[in-house]
Amino acid sequence: MTHLHYRVWDGEEMHYWDDEGISLTIEGSNWFVHHERIGYIASSEEVGAALMWGTGEKDDYGKMIYPGDVVEYEEPSFTANGTEYLQRWCVIFLSVGGRHNVPTRFRRNLKVIRNAYENPDLPDDLLEAADNAL
């Protein structure tokens, strides 16, 4: 699988593949991110740093979805009165083999609302799900 979209959490800030001046270098199992003006940003050897590859899916607003993102969406519920849409949330993760849990069928209004790295104030159940998934 070829990944063109990545982001890196340096412990304080998220850096994206399309940020001006950013570059990612991978050597064996190690990686580091560099900015052409700032210099070194983060590496795989730092505690708390994380490299994430995009899932290949975008939300309904065109934003790439990454592991650790919290998405909200509406899911149909068929009742005697017709179809109702229920608000749902989930934390995105990649499993072994690169499969993701992005809801792609029978849903509407999929939107990335936050991520587990930049939002430590997430409800405990979502943070626990994110920690288990990442």
N, CA, C and O atoms as a DFTB+ gen file, in Angstrom:
536 C
 N C O
     1  1       0.838      -1.162       0.000
     2  2       0.000       0.000       0.000
     3  2       0.893       1.238       0.000
     4  3       1.840       1.316       0.783
     5  1       0.604       2.193      -0.861
     6  2       1.372       3.422      -0.937
     7  2       0.652       4.519      -0.173
     8  3      -0.522       4.792      -0.424
     9  1       1.347       5.140       0.748
    10  2       0.775       6.234       1.526
    11  2       1.422       7.535       1.076
    12  3       2.646       7.665       1.087
    13  1       0.607       8.482       0.685
    14  2       1.134       9.773       0.290
    15  2       0.902      10.832       1.356
    16  3       1.561      11.872       1.364
    17  1      -0.032      10.562       2.252
    18  2      -0.372      11.529       3.287
    19  2       0.123      11.030       4.638
    20  3      -0.137       9.892       5.027
    21  1       0.837      11.894       5.343
    22  2       1.277      11.543       6.690
    23  2       1.175      12.778       7.572
    24  3       1.097      13.908       7.091
    25  1       1.179      12.535       8.849
    26  2       1.297      13.614       9.818
    27  2       2.169      13.106      10.957
    28  3       2.275      11.901      11.186
    29  1       2.790      14.042      11.666
    30  2       3.682      13.698      12.770
    31  2       3.312      14.541      13.983
    32  3       3.195      15.763      13.899
    33  1       3.131      13.865      15.105
    34  2       2.930      14.532      16.386
    35  2       4.292      14.600      17.058
    36  3       4.931      13.569      17.269
    37  1       4.743      15.804      17.397
    38  2       6.066      15.955      18.020
    39  2       5.993      16.039      19.545
    40  3       6.989      16.333      20.206
    41  1       4.821      15.781      20.091
    42  2       4.615      15.871      21.529
    43  2       3.906      17.148      21.936
    44  3       3.359      17.242      23.035
    45  1       3.917      18.141      21.037
    46  2       3.265      19.422      21.310
    47  2       2.419      19.911      20.146
    48  3       1.409      20.586      20.348
    49  1       2.825      19.574      18.937
    50  2       2.185      20.119      17.738
    51  2       2.117      19.055      16.648
    52  3       2.974      18.174      16.568
    53  1       1.081      19.149      15.807
    54  2       0.919      18.239      14.682
    55  2       1.520      18.893      13.437
    56  3       1.297      20.075      13.177
    57  1       2.277      18.119      12.681
    58  2       2.883      18.582      11.431
    59  2       2.372      17.687      10.309
    60  3       2.358      16.462      10.437
    61  1       1.950      18.311       9.200
    62  2       1.345      17.570       8.094
    63  2       2.254      17.547       6.876
    64  3       3.080      18.437       6.676
    65  1       2.083      16.507       6.068
    66  2       2.896      16.276       4.880
    67  2       2.900      17.471       3.938
    68  3       3.888      17.702       3.242
    69  1       1.806      18.236       3.905
    70  2       1.723      19.345       2.960
    71  2       2.039      20.704       3.596
    72  3       1.837      21.742       2.966
    73  1       2.535      20.704       4.844
    74  2       3.012      21.957       5.442
    75  2       4.228      22.421       4.645
    76  3       5.093      21.616       4.300
    77  1       4.290      23.699       4.359
    78  2       5.398      24.220       3.566
    79  2       6.737      23.969       4.260
    80  3       6.892      24.265       5.445
    81  1       7.702      23.422       3.521
    82  2       9.054      23.218       4.023
    83  2       9.282      21.942       4.805
    84  3      10.393      21.710       5.283
    85  1       8.263      21.108       4.951
    86  2       8.378      19.892       5.774
    87  2       8.879      18.726       4.926
    88  3       8.523      18.606       3.754
    89  1       9.700      17.876       5.518
    90  2      10.129      16.662       4.813
    91  2      10.285      15.520       5.814
    92  3      10.673      15.722       6.964
    93  1       9.975      14.334       5.347
    94  2      10.067      13.113       6.145
    95  2      11.152      12.237       5.549
    96  3      11.188      12.025       4.337
    97  1      12.034      11.731       6.390
    98  2      13.070      10.795       5.959
    99  2      12.888       9.501       6.738
   100  3      12.740       9.511       7.960
   101  1      12.903       8.387       6.012
   102  2      12.799       7.072       6.642
   103  2      14.058       6.299       6.302
   104  3      14.409       6.143       5.133
   105  1      14.735       5.816       7.337
   106  2      15.951       5.015       7.170
   107  2      15.774       3.743       7.976
   108  3      15.866       3.771       9.204
   109  1      15.525       2.638       7.311
   110  2      15.247       1.384       8.004
   111  2      13.952       1.507       8.771
   112  3      12.909       1.807       8.189
   113  1      14.006       1.280      10.070
   114  2      12.802       1.394      10.895
   115  2      12.723       2.746      11.613
   116  3      11.824       2.962      12.426
   117  1      13.648       3.643      11.321
   118  2      13.666       4.961      11.959
   119  2      13.190       6.035      10.995
   120  3      13.346       5.906       9.781
   121  1      12.616       7.080      11.535
   122  2      12.171       8.213      10.731
   123  2      12.499       9.516      11.462
   124  3      12.658       9.541      12.683
   125  1      12.594      10.597      10.685
   126  2      12.684      11.919      11.289
   127  2      12.056      12.942      10.355
   128  3      12.025      12.765       9.137
   129  1      11.561      14.008      10.954
   130  2      10.914      15.093      10.217
   131  2      11.763      16.340      10.377
   132  3      12.254      16.650      11.463
   133  1      11.920      17.039       9.280
   134  2      12.781      18.210       9.216
   135  2      12.006      19.337       8.536
   136  3      11.187      19.084       7.654
   137  1      12.261      20.567       8.941
   138  2      11.684      21.740       8.285
   139  2      12.834      22.548       7.709
   140  3      13.848      22.758       8.375
   141  1      12.678      22.999       6.473
   142  2      13.793      23.666       5.793
   143  2      14.273      24.936       6.494
   144  3      15.444      25.291       6.359
   145  1      13.413      25.632       7.237
   146  2      13.843      26.844       7.951
   147  2      14.089      26.595       9.440
   148  3      15.030      27.142      10.015
   149  1      13.257      25.784      10.052
   150  2      13.349      25.542      11.494
   151  2      14.409      24.501      11.821
   152  3      15.089      24.592      12.844
   153  1      14.545      23.506      10.939
   154  2      15.469      22.408      11.183
   155  2      14.745      21.184      11.702
   156  3      13.598      20.926      11.336
   157  1      15.416      20.435      12.552
   158  2      14.889      19.193      13.111
   159  2      13.585      19.440      13.867
   160  3      13.474      20.407      14.621
   161  1      12.580      18.548      13.661
   162  2      11.298      18.666      14.365
   163  2      11.071      17.490      15.300
   164  3      10.830      17.691      16.491
   165  1      11.143      16.270      14.788
   166  2      10.849      15.090      15.614
   167  2      11.409      13.846      14.944
   168  3      11.729      13.845      13.755
   169  1      11.521      12.768      15.754
   170  2      11.978      11.490      15.206
   171  2      11.321      10.332      15.944
   172  3      10.680      10.506      16.980
   173  1      11.502       9.157      15.380
   174  2      10.945       7.939      15.971
   175  2      11.597       7.596      17.306
   176  3      11.064       6.778      18.056
   177  1      12.718       8.193      17.610
   178  2      13.424       7.898      18.858
   179  2      12.918       8.721      20.042
   180  3      13.318       8.478      21.181
   181  1      12.044       9.689      19.782
   182  2      11.527      10.543      20.850
   183  2      10.295       9.939      21.498
   184  3       9.382       9.479      20.813
   185  1      10.277       9.943      22.811
   186  2       9.095       9.498      23.546
   187  2       7.966      10.487      23.268
   188  3       8.150      11.698      23.387
   189  1       6.813       9.971      22.901
   190  2       5.654      10.821      22.638
   191  2       5.497      11.241      21.196
   192  3       4.429      11.719      20.815
   193  1       6.532      11.078      20.373
   194  2       6.411      11.417      18.953
   195  2       5.710      10.275      18.231
   196  3       5.866       9.108      18.593
   197  1       4.938      10.618      17.212
   198  2       4.206       9.590      16.471
   199  2       4.092       9.975      15.006
   200  3       3.778      11.118      14.676
   201  1       4.350       9.017      14.137
   202  2       4.160       9.158      12.696
   203  2       2.888       8.412      12.330
   204  3       2.732       7.240      12.673
   205  1       1.980       9.084      11.637
   206  2       0.720       8.464      11.225
   207  2       0.537       8.597       9.726
   208  3       0.739       9.667       9.152
   209  1       0.154       7.500       9.105
   210  2      -0.162       7.498       7.682
   211  2      -1.656       7.705       7.514
   212  3      -2.447       7.183       8.299
   213  1      -2.049       8.459       6.500
   214  2      -3.467       8.648       6.208
   215  2      -4.113       7.319       5.871
   216  3      -3.455       6.408       5.367
   217  1      -5.407       7.211       6.151
   218  2      -6.135       5.968       5.873
   219  2      -6.466       5.824       4.396
   220  3      -6.822       4.736       3.944
   221  1      -6.351       6.912       3.640
   222  2      -6.787       6.902       2.248
   223  2      -8.234       7.341       2.103
   224  3      -8.734       7.490       0.988
   225  1      -8.905       7.547       3.225
   226  2     -10.298       8.017       3.234
   227  2     -10.327       9.471       3.693
   228  3      -9.527       9.891       4.529
   229  1     -11.266      10.229       3.126
   230  2     -11.474      11.616       3.546
   231  2     -12.876      11.752       4.110
   232  3     -13.781      10.994       3.761
   233  1     -13.039      12.738       4.993
   234  2     -14.384      12.992       5.502
   235  2     -15.193      13.702       4.417
   236  3     -14.677      13.984       3.336
   237  1     -16.442      13.983       4.705
   238  2     -17.318      14.596       3.706
   239  2     -16.956      16.042       3.396
   240  3     -17.589      16.670       2.548
   241  1     -15.946      16.574       4.073
   242  2     -15.504      17.945       3.857
   243  2     -14.113      17.989       3.227
   244  3     -13.502      19.052       3.122
   245  1     -13.617      16.813       2.807
   246  2     -12.348      16.727       2.096
   247  2     -11.116      16.571       2.963
   248  3     -10.000      16.600       2.444
   249  1     -11.281      16.405       4.271
   250  2     -10.135      16.280       5.186
   251  2      -9.696      14.819       5.295
   252  3     -10.514      13.935       5.547
   253  1      -8.388      14.573       5.102
   254  2      -7.840      13.224       5.237
   255  2      -8.058      12.723       6.658
   256  3      -7.940      13.482       7.620
   257  1      -8.378      11.429       6.780
   258  2      -8.610      10.814       8.082
   259  2      -7.384       9.991       8.466
   260  3      -6.890       9.185       7.679
   261  1      -6.899      10.209       9.698
   262  2      -5.702       9.554      10.216
   263  2      -6.037       8.732      11.458
   264  3      -7.052       8.979      12.108
   265  1      -5.189       7.754      11.791
   266  2      -5.349       7.055      13.069
   267  2      -5.292       8.066      14.218
   268  3      -4.487       8.997      14.198
   269  1      -6.143       7.875      15.203
   270  2      -6.211       8.794      16.331
   271  2      -7.252       9.879      16.162
   272  3      -7.582      10.574      17.123
   273  1      -7.783      10.040      14.938
   274  2      -8.848      11.013      14.726
   275  2     -10.143      10.514      15.336
   276  3     -10.423       9.315      15.355
   277  1     -10.923      11.454      15.831
   278  2     -12.281      11.157      16.276
   279  2     -13.199      11.700      15.191
   280  3     -13.125      12.874      14.830
   281  1     -14.064      10.836      14.677
   282  2     -15.011      11.258      13.651
   283  2     -16.429      11.152      14.196
   284  3     -16.737      10.298      15.027
   285  1     -17.275      12.037      13.706
   286  2     -18.695      11.921      13.992
   287  2     -19.393      11.681      12.662
   288  3     -18.914      12.106      11.610
   289  1     -20.512      11.007      12.719
   290  2     -21.279      10.715      11.516
   291  2     -22.697      10.359      11.918
   292  3     -22.991      10.148      13.095
   293  1     -23.569      10.295      10.928
   294  2     -24.949       9.904      11.166
   295  2     -25.175       8.542      10.532
   296  3     -24.772       8.287       9.397
   297  1     -25.825       7.679      11.288
   298  2     -26.073       6.307      10.853
   299  2     -27.588       6.084      10.811
   300  3     -28.289       6.475      11.744
   301  1     -28.105       5.460       9.743
   302  2     -29.554       5.269       9.661
   303  2     -30.056       4.238      10.666
   304  3     -29.403       3.232      10.942
   305  1     -31.224       4.521      11.195
   306  2     -31.939       3.588      12.057
   307  2     -33.348       3.484      11.484
   308  3     -34.078       4.473      11.406
   309  1     -33.708       2.291      11.093
   310  2     -35.001       2.096      10.444
   311  2     -36.055       1.779      11.493
   312  3     -35.944       0.793      12.221
   313  1     -37.079       2.622      11.564
   314  2     -38.143       2.463      12.551
   315  2     -39.483       2.372      11.838
   316  3     -39.560       2.516      10.618
   317  1     -40.529       2.135      12.601
   318  2     -41.881       2.072      12.037
   319  2     -42.286       3.414      11.434
   320  3     -43.127       3.465      10.536
   321  1     -41.696       4.489      11.921
   322  2     -42.008       5.832      11.419
   323  2     -41.107       6.257      10.266
   324  3     -41.188       7.398       9.810
   325  1     -40.260       5.367       9.793
   326  2     -39.339       5.695       8.707
   327  2     -37.897       5.659       9.183
   328  3     -37.582       5.061      10.212
   329  1     -37.047       6.293       8.436
   330  2     -35.620       6.291       8.755
   331  2     -35.269       7.488       9.632
   332  3     -35.584       8.633       9.306
   333  1     -34.625       7.206      10.728
   334  2     -34.066       8.248      11.589
   335  2     -32.552       8.113      11.524
   336  3     -32.028       7.019      11.315
   337  1     -31.856       9.222      11.704
   338  2     -30.395       9.177      11.694
   339  2     -29.875       9.437      13.099
   340  3     -30.225      10.431      13.736
   341  1     -29.034       8.528      13.568
   342  2     -28.464       8.607      14.909
   343  2     -27.037       9.143      14.837
   344  3     -26.256       8.736      13.977
   345  1     -26.704      10.056      15.742
   346  2     -25.355      10.614      15.808
   347  2     -24.418       9.583      16.434
   348  3     -24.717       9.034      17.495
   349  1     -23.289       9.322      15.784
   350  2     -22.295       8.365      16.277
   351  2     -20.914       9.019      16.260
   352  3     -20.675       9.985      15.535
   353  1     -20.017       8.476      17.070
   354  2     -18.614       8.899      17.114
   355  2     -17.745       7.654      17.177
   356  3     -18.162       6.623      17.706
   357  1     -16.549       7.749      16.642
   358  2     -15.580       6.670      16.830
   359  2     -14.171       7.212      16.672
   360  3     -13.946       8.232      16.021
   361  1     -13.223       6.503      17.284
   362  2     -11.803       6.808      17.160
   363  2     -11.255       5.910      16.060
   364  3     -11.489       4.702      16.064
   365  1     -10.535       6.495      15.129
   366  2     -10.007       5.751      13.983
   367  2      -8.684       5.085      14.357
   368  3      -7.852       5.666      15.054
   369  1      -8.513       3.855      13.879
   370  2      -7.256       3.142      14.081
   371  2      -6.954       2.298      12.854
   372  3      -7.839       1.994      12.054
   373  1      -5.693       1.927      12.722
   374  2      -5.254       0.991      11.684
   375  2      -4.889      -0.305      12.370
   376  3      -4.183      -0.306      13.378
   377  1      -5.369      -1.408      11.826
   378  2      -5.019      -2.713      12.378
   379  2      -3.850      -3.295      11.596
   380  3      -3.367      -2.689      10.640
   381  1      -3.407      -4.461      12.006
   382  2      -2.340      -5.153      11.293
   383  2      -2.803      -5.349       9.853
   384  3      -3.943      -5.745       9.614
   385  1      -1.941      -5.079       8.916
   386  2      -2.305      -5.191       7.513
   387  2      -2.843      -3.895       6.934
   388  3      -3.165      -3.836       5.747
   389  1      -2.944      -2.854       7.754
   390  2      -3.342      -1.549       7.250
   391  2      -4.832      -1.311       7.123
   392  3      -5.240      -0.286       6.578
   393  1      -5.662      -2.227       7.610
   394  2      -7.112      -1.996       7.558
   395  2      -7.494      -0.937       8.582
   396  3      -6.896      -0.840       9.654
   397  1      -8.500      -0.147       8.230
   398  2      -8.962       0.912       9.127
   399  2     -10.436       0.713       9.458
   400  3     -11.124      -0.091       8.829
   401  1     -10.904       1.445      10.439
   402  2     -12.299       1.356      10.856
   403  2     -13.104       2.601      10.486
   404  3     -14.101       2.907      11.141
   405  1     -12.685       3.322       9.443
   406  2     -13.439       4.498       9.008
   407  2     -14.805       4.033       8.513
   408  3     -14.884       3.171       7.637
   409  1     -15.891       4.599       9.068
   410  2     -17.220       4.202       8.595
   411  2     -17.424       4.702       7.162
   412  3     -17.458       5.908       6.919
   413  1     -17.557       3.784       6.235
   414  2     -17.657       4.173       4.829
   415  2     -18.987       3.807       4.183
   416  3     -19.279       4.264       3.078
   417  1     -19.794       2.995       4.850
   418  2     -21.057       2.575       4.241
   419  2     -22.233       2.979       5.123
   420  3     -22.126       3.026       6.348
   421  1     -23.332       3.262       4.486
   422  2     -24.595       3.538       5.176
   423  2     -24.457       4.620       6.244
   424  3     -24.929       4.459       7.369
   425  1     -23.822       5.695       5.890
   426  2     -23.663       6.807       6.817
   427  2     -23.702       8.107       6.028
   428  3     -23.584       8.114       4.803
   429  1     -23.867       9.190       6.747
   430  2     -23.806      10.513       6.121
   431  2     -23.158      11.483       7.096
   432  3     -23.053      11.217       8.293
   433  1     -22.725      12.617       6.550
   434  2     -22.123      13.695       7.349
   435  2     -20.911      13.246       8.170
   436  3     -20.789      13.589       9.346
   437  1     -20.023      12.480       7.546
   438  2     -18.788      12.060       8.213
   439  2     -17.865      13.267       8.351
   440  3     -17.576      13.951       7.369
   441  1     -17.405      13.524       9.571
   442  2     -16.568      14.698       9.813
   443  2     -15.531      14.404      10.891
   444  3     -15.857      13.873      11.953
   445  1     -14.263      14.758      10.601
   446  2     -13.213      14.695      11.626
   447  2     -13.469      15.854      12.579
   448  3     -13.527      17.010      12.161
   449  1     -13.621      15.536      13.869
   450  2     -13.917      16.602      14.830
   451  2     -12.745      16.915      15.758
   452  3     -12.694      18.007      16.324
   453  1     -11.816      16.001      15.926
   454  2     -10.630      16.215      16.756
   455  2      -9.738      14.995      16.665
   456  3     -10.041      14.051      15.934
   457  1      -8.639      15.009      17.404
   458  2      -7.790      13.821      17.454
   459  2      -7.265      13.628      18.871
   460  3      -7.237      14.554      19.682
   461  1      -6.858      12.415      19.135
   462  2      -6.443      12.033      20.489
   463  2      -5.145      12.713      20.921
   464  3      -4.873      12.806      22.118
   465  1      -4.346      13.187      19.979
   466  2      -3.067      13.810      20.317
   467  2      -3.239      15.260      20.761
   468  3      -2.698      15.667      21.789
   469  1      -3.984      16.029      19.992
   470  2      -4.137      17.456      20.276
   471  2      -5.256      17.756      21.269
   472  3      -5.392      18.893      21.722
   473  1      -6.050      16.758      21.608
   474  2      -7.208      16.973      22.472
   475  2      -7.202      16.034      23.671
   476  3      -7.993      15.093      23.719
   477  1      -6.328      16.274      24.633
   478  2      -6.302      15.402      25.812
   479  2      -7.555      15.548      26.678
   480  3      -7.732      14.812      27.649
   481  1      -8.432      16.507      26.321
   482  2      -9.671      16.710      27.065
   483  2     -10.822      15.862      26.532
   484  3     -11.971      16.056      26.929
   485  1     -10.522      14.926      25.637
   486  2     -11.573      14.042      25.118
   487  2     -12.195      13.258      26.267
   488  3     -11.531      12.990      27.268
   489  1     -13.469      12.888      26.129
   490  2     -14.084      12.048      27.173
   491  2     -13.258      10.785      27.406
   492  3     -12.649      10.254      26.477
   493  1     -13.242      10.311      28.642
   494  2     -12.413       9.170      29.025
   495  2     -12.638       7.944      28.160
   496  3     -11.680       7.242      27.833
   497  1     -13.886       7.666      27.777
   498  2     -14.135       6.472      26.971
   499  2     -13.518       6.596      25.584
   500  3     -13.042       5.602      25.036
   501  1     -13.515       7.796      25.002
   502  2     -12.876       7.986      23.702
   503  2     -11.362       7.935      23.825
   504  3     -10.694       7.353      22.970
   505  1     -10.803       8.537      24.883
   506  2      -9.351       8.476      25.081
   507  2      -8.885       7.044      25.294
   508  3      -7.846       6.643      24.770
   509  1      -9.640       6.279      26.053
   510  2      -9.291       4.875      26.278
   511  2      -9.333       4.104      24.967
   512  3      -8.451       3.287      24.702
   513  1     -10.341       4.353      24.148
   514  2     -10.432       3.690      22.844
   515  2      -9.264       4.097      21.958
   516  3      -8.708       3.261      21.245
   517  1      -8.884       5.375      21.992
   518  2      -7.757       5.845      21.189
   519  2      -6.457       5.212      21.655
   520  3      -5.660       4.767      20.829
   521  1      -6.227       5.163      22.965
   522  2      -5.004       4.550      23.494
   523  2      -4.919       3.083      23.108
   524  3      -3.842       2.599      22.758
   525  1      -6.024       2.376      23.167
   526  2      -6.040       0.957      22.808
   527  2      -5.827       0.759      21.320
   528  3      -5.274      -0.260      20.905
   529  1      -6.258       1.714      20.511
   530  2      -6.162       1.580      19.061
   531  2      -4.792       1.979      18.538
   532  3      -4.356       1.472      17.504
   533  1      -4.106       2.877      19.233
   534  2      -2.853       3.419      18.711
   535  2      -1.694       2.645      19.166
   536  3      -0.559       2.968      18.816
